[in-house]
Coordinates of C-alpha atoms in Angstrom, one line a residue:
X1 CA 36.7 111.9 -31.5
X2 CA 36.0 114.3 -34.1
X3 CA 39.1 114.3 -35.2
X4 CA 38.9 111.4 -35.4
X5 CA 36.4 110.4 -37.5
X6 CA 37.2 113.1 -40.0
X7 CA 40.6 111.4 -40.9
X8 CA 38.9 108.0 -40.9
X9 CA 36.5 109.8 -43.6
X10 CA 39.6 111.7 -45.4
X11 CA 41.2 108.4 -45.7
X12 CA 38.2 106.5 -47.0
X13 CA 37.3 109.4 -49.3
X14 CA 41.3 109.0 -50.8
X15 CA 41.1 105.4 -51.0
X16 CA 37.2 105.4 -53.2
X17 CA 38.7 108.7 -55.7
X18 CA 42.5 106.2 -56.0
X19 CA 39.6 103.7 -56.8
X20 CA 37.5 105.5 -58.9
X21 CA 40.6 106.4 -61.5
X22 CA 42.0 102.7 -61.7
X23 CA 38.9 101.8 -62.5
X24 CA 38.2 104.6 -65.1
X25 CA 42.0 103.6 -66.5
X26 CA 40.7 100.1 -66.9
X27 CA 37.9 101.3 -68.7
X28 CA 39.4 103.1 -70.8
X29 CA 42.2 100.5 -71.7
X30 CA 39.6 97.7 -72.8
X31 CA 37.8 100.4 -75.4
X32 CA 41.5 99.6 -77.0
X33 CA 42.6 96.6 -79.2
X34 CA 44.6 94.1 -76.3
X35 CA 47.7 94.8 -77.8
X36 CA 47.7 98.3 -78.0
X37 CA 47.2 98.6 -74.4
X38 CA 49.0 96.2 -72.6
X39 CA 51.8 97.6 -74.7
X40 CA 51.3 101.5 -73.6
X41 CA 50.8 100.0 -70.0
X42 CA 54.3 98.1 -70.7
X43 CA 55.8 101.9 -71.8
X44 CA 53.7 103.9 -69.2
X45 CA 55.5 101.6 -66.3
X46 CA 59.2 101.3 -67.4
X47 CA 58.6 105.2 -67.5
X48 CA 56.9 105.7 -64.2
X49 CA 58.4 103.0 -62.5
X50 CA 61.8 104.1 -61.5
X51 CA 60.4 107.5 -60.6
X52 CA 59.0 105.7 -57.5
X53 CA 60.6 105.0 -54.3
X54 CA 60.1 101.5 -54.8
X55 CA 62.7 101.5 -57.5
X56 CA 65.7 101.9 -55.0
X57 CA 64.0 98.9 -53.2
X58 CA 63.7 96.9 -56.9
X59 CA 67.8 97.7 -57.6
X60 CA 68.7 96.4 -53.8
X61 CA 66.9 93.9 -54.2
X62 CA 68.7 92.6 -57.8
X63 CA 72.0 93.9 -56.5
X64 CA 71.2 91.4 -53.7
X65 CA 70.2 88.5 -55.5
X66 CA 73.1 88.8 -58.7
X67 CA 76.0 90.6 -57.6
X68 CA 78.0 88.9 -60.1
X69 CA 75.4 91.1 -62.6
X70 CA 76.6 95.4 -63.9
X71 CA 75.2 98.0 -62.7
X72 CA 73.8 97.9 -66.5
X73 CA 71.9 94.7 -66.5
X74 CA 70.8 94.8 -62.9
X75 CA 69.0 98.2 -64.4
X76 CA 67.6 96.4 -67.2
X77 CA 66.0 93.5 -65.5
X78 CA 64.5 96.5 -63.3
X79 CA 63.3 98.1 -66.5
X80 CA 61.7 94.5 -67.2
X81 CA 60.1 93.9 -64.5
X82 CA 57.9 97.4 -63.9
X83 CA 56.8 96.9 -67.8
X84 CA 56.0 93.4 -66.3
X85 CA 54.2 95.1 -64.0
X86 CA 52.6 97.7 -66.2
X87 CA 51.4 94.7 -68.7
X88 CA 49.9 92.9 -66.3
X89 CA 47.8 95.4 -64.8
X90 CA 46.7 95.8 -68.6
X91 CA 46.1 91.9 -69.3
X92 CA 43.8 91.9 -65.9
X93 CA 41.3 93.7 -68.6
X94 CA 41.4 91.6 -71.0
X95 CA 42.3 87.6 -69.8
X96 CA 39.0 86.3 -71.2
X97 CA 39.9 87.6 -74.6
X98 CA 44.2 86.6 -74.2
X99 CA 43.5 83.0 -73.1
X100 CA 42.7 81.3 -76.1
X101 CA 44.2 78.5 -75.8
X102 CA 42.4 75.6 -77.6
X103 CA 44.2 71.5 -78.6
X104 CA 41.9 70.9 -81.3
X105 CA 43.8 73.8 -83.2
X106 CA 46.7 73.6 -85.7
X107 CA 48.0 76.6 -85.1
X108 CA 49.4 77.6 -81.6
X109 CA 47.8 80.7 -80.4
X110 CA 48.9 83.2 -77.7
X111 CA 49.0 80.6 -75.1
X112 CA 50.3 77.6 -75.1
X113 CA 50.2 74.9 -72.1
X114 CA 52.7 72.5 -71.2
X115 CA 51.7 69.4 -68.8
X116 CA 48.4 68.8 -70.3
X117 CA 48.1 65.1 -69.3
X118 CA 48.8 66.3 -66.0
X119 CA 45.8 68.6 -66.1
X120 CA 43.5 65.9 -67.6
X121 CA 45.1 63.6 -65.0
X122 CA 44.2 65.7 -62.2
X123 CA 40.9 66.0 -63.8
X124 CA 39.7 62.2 -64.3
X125 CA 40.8 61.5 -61.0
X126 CA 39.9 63.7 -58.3
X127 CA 41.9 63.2 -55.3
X128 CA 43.0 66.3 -52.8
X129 CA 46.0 68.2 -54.2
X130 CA 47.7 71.5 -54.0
X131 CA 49.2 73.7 -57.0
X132 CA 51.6 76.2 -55.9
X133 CA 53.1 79.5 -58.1
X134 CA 55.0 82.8 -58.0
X135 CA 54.4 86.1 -59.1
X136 CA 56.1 85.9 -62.1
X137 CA 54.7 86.6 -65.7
X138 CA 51.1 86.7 -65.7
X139 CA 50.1 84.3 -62.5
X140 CA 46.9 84.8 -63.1
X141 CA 46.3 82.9 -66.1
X142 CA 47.0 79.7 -63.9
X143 CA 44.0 79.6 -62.5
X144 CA 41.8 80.5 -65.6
X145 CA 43.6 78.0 -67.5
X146 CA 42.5 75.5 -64.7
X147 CA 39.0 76.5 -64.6
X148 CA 39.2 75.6 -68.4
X149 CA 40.5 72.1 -68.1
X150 CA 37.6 71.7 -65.7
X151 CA 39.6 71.4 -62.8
X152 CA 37.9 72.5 -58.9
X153 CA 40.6 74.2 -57.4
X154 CA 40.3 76.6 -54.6
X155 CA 42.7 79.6 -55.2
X156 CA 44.0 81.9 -52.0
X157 CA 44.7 85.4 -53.2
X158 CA 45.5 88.6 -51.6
X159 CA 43.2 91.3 -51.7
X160 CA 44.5 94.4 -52.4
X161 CA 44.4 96.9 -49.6
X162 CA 41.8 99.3 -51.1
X163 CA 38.7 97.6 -50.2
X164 CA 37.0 99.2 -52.9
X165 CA 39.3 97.9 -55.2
X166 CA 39.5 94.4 -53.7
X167 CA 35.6 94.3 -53.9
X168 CA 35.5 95.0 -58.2
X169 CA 38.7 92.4 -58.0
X170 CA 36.6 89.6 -55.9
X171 CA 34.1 90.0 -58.4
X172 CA 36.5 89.9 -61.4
X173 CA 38.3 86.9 -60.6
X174 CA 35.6 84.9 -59.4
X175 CA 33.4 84.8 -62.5
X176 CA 36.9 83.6 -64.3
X177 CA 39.1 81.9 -61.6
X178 CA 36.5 79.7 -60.0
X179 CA 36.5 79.1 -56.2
X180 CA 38.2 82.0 -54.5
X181 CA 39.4 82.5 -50.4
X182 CA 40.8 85.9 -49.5
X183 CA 44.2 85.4 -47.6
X184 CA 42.7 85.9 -44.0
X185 CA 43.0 84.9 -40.2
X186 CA 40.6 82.0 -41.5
X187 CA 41.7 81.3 -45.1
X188 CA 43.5 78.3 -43.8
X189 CA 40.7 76.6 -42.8
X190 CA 38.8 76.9 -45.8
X191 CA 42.0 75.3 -47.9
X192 CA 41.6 72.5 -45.4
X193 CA 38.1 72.2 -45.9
X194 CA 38.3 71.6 -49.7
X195 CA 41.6 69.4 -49.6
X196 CA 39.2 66.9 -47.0
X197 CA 36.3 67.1 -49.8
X198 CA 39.3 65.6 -52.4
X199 CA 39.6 69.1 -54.2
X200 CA 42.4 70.9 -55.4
X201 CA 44.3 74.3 -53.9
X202 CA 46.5 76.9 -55.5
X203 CA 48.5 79.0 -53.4
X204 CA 51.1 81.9 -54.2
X205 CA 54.4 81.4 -52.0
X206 CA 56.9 83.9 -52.5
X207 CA 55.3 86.4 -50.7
X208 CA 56.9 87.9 -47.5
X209 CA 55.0 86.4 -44.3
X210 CA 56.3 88.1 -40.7
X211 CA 55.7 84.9 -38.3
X212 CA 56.7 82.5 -41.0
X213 CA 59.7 80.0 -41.1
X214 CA 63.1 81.1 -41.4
X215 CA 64.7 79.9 -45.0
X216 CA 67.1 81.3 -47.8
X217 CA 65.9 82.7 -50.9
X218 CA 68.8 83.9 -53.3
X219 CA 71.1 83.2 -50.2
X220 CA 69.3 85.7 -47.9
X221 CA 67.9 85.3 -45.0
X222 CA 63.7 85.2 -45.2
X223 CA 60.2 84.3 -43.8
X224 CA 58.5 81.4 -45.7
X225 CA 54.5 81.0 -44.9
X226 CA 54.5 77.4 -43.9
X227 CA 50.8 76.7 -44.6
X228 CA 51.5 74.3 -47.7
X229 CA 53.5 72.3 -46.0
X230 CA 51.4 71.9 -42.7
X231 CA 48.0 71.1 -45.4
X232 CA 50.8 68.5 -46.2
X233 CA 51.1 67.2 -43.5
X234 CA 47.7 66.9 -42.8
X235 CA 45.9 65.4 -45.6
X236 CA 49.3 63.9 -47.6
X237 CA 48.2 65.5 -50.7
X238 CA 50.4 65.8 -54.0
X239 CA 52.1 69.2 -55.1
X240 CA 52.5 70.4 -58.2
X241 CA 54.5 73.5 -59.3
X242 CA 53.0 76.1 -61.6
X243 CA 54.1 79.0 -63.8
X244 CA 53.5 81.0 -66.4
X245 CA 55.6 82.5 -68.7
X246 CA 56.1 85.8 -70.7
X247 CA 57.1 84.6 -74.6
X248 CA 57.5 87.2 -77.7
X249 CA 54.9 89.1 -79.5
X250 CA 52.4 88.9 -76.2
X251 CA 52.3 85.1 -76.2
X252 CA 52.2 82.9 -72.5
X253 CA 53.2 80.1 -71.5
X254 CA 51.5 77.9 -68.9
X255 CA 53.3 74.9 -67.5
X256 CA 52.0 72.2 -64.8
X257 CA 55.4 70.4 -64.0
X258 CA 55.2 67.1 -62.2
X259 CA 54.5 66.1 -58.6
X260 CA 57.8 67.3 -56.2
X261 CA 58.6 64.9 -53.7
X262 CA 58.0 66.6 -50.6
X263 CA 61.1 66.7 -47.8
X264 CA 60.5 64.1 -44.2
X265 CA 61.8 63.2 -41.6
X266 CA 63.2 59.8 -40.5
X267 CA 60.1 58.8 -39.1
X268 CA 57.8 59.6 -42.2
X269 CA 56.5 62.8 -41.3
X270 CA 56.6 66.4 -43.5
X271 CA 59.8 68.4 -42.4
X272 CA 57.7 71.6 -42.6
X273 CA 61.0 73.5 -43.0
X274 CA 62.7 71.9 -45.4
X275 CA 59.8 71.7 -47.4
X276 CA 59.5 75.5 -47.1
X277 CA 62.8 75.6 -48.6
X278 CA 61.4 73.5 -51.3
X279 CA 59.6 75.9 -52.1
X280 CA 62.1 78.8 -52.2
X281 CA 64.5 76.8 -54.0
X282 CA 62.1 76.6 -56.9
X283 CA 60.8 79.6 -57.0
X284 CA 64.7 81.1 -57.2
X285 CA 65.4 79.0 -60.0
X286 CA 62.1 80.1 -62.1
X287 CA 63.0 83.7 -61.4
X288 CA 67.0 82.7 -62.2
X289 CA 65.7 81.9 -65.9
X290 CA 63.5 85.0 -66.6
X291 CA 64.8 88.0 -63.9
X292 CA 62.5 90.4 -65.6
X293 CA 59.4 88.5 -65.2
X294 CA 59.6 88.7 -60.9
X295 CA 57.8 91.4 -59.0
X296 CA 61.4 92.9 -57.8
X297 CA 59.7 96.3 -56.2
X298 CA 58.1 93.4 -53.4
X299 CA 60.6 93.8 -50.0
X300 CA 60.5 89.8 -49.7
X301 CA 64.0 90.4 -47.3
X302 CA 62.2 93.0 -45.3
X303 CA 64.8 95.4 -46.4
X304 CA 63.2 98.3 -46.8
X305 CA 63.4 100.2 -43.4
X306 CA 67.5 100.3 -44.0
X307 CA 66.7 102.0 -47.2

């Protein structure tokens, strides 16, 4: 038992000091001008990134998805998508200052938005409806960007595994992202419970999920999460894919694309699977157009025990 507990403490004691310097990091990045950091972050990940073992993961994972792709551009779009990684870690610091997105003005700024009358829409007619994403480009600007438009959406997110990181991040996001559920046993449940009060939801669904439905993504063989579909099926709500976009010069851009029509069967009902599919199949063809903007070092295939 005493063993025990003194590796529980060693490993709580490593988890608060890996806390305590990202948090120091971010510190340090917002005394900096925006742009001057997320670009070192951009530099500090390309150059740290394929000294990781998740870079053999990142390359398996490209060589996978675009064979017909050299050796030279699959290592490229790797390149890509750790400074990807590196700005957004960066922009977490600083979204209340990057989105600045404002319809009055003349001038773009460094976001621009794409589906507006569907956000206004959405708005002046409440009715139960779900908004689904990717991690690709800076996802997290969705859900700001909604919070702006005055929309009430309920956004499921994954805590990271530190908990003392995924306490500063609770509070972060919440002050800026509006209603928040931690991706839990129980998260479902609360989704449900705002879709029945006619609110909105915003989910994330290209992330790997063990028990989940089987379904392609880039031809491969994976495990879809079929909670949007079954809140579906439920409460027939709209769905609306989201995205945001990584343009020149450290502009976004955010675009609400119109209502899918979501897959059933002869007799009316959601097909849960196909509609998982969906899901994939748009996702692949957002990360077709911008390869570098995809979190590749993520083992979506569950690949990474043959590695």
């Amino acid at each position: 038992m005493l063993i025990t507990r003194l590796v529980l403490a060693a490993d709580r004691f490593r988890q608060w000091a890996i806390a305590q310097f990202v948090l120091l990091l971010l510190s340090v990045l917002k005394l900096l001008p925006p742009d001057a950091a997320i670009d070192f972050m951009d530099r500090v990940a390309r150059w740290i990134g394929p000294k990781t073992r998740r870079h053999r993961l990142t390359l398996t994972n490209l060589r996978n998805a675009f064979p017909e792709k050299s050796e030279a551009e699959i290592e490229t779009i790797a390149l890509e998508s750790w400074g990807n990684m590196g700005r957004l870690a960066a922009e977490y610091v600083f979204l209340d200052r990057l989105f600045d997105f404002d319809p009055a003005r003349a001038e773009p700024g460094r976001v621009e938005v794409s589906g507006i009358p569907l956000f206004m829409e959405l708005r002046d007619n409440p009715r139960p409806f779900i908004v689904f994403t990717a991690h690709s480009g800076n996802f997290e600007m969705l859900p700001v960007a909604g919070s702006a438009f005055g929309l009430e959406v309920t956004v499921l997110f994954r805590p990271p595994n530190n908990p003392y990181l995924a306490e500063k991040v609770f509070e972060f996001r919440k002050a800026r992202m509006g209603n928040l559920v931690p991706s839990h046993a129980g998260s479902s449940f609360a989704l449900a419970r705002q879709l029945e009060r006619g609110g909105g939801v915003g989910v994330l669904v290209d992330q790997k999920f063990r028990k989940g439905l089987k379904t392609k993504f880039f031809g491969r063989d994976v495990q879809t999460n079929p909670l949007l579909a079954k809140l579906v099926r439920q409460f027939n709500c709209e769905v609306y894919p989201a995205r945001c976009i990584r343009l020149p010069d450290g502009r976004f851009r955010l675009e609400l694309e119109p209502a899918v029509e979501i897959p059933r069967r002869a007799d009316g009902s959601v097909d849960v699977t196909a509609t998982a599919q969906m899901l994939n199949d748009k996702v692949e063809s957002w990360v077709r157009e911008y390869p570098g903007q995809w979190l590749w070092y993520h083992d979506r295939w569950h690949i990474k025990r043959s590695l």
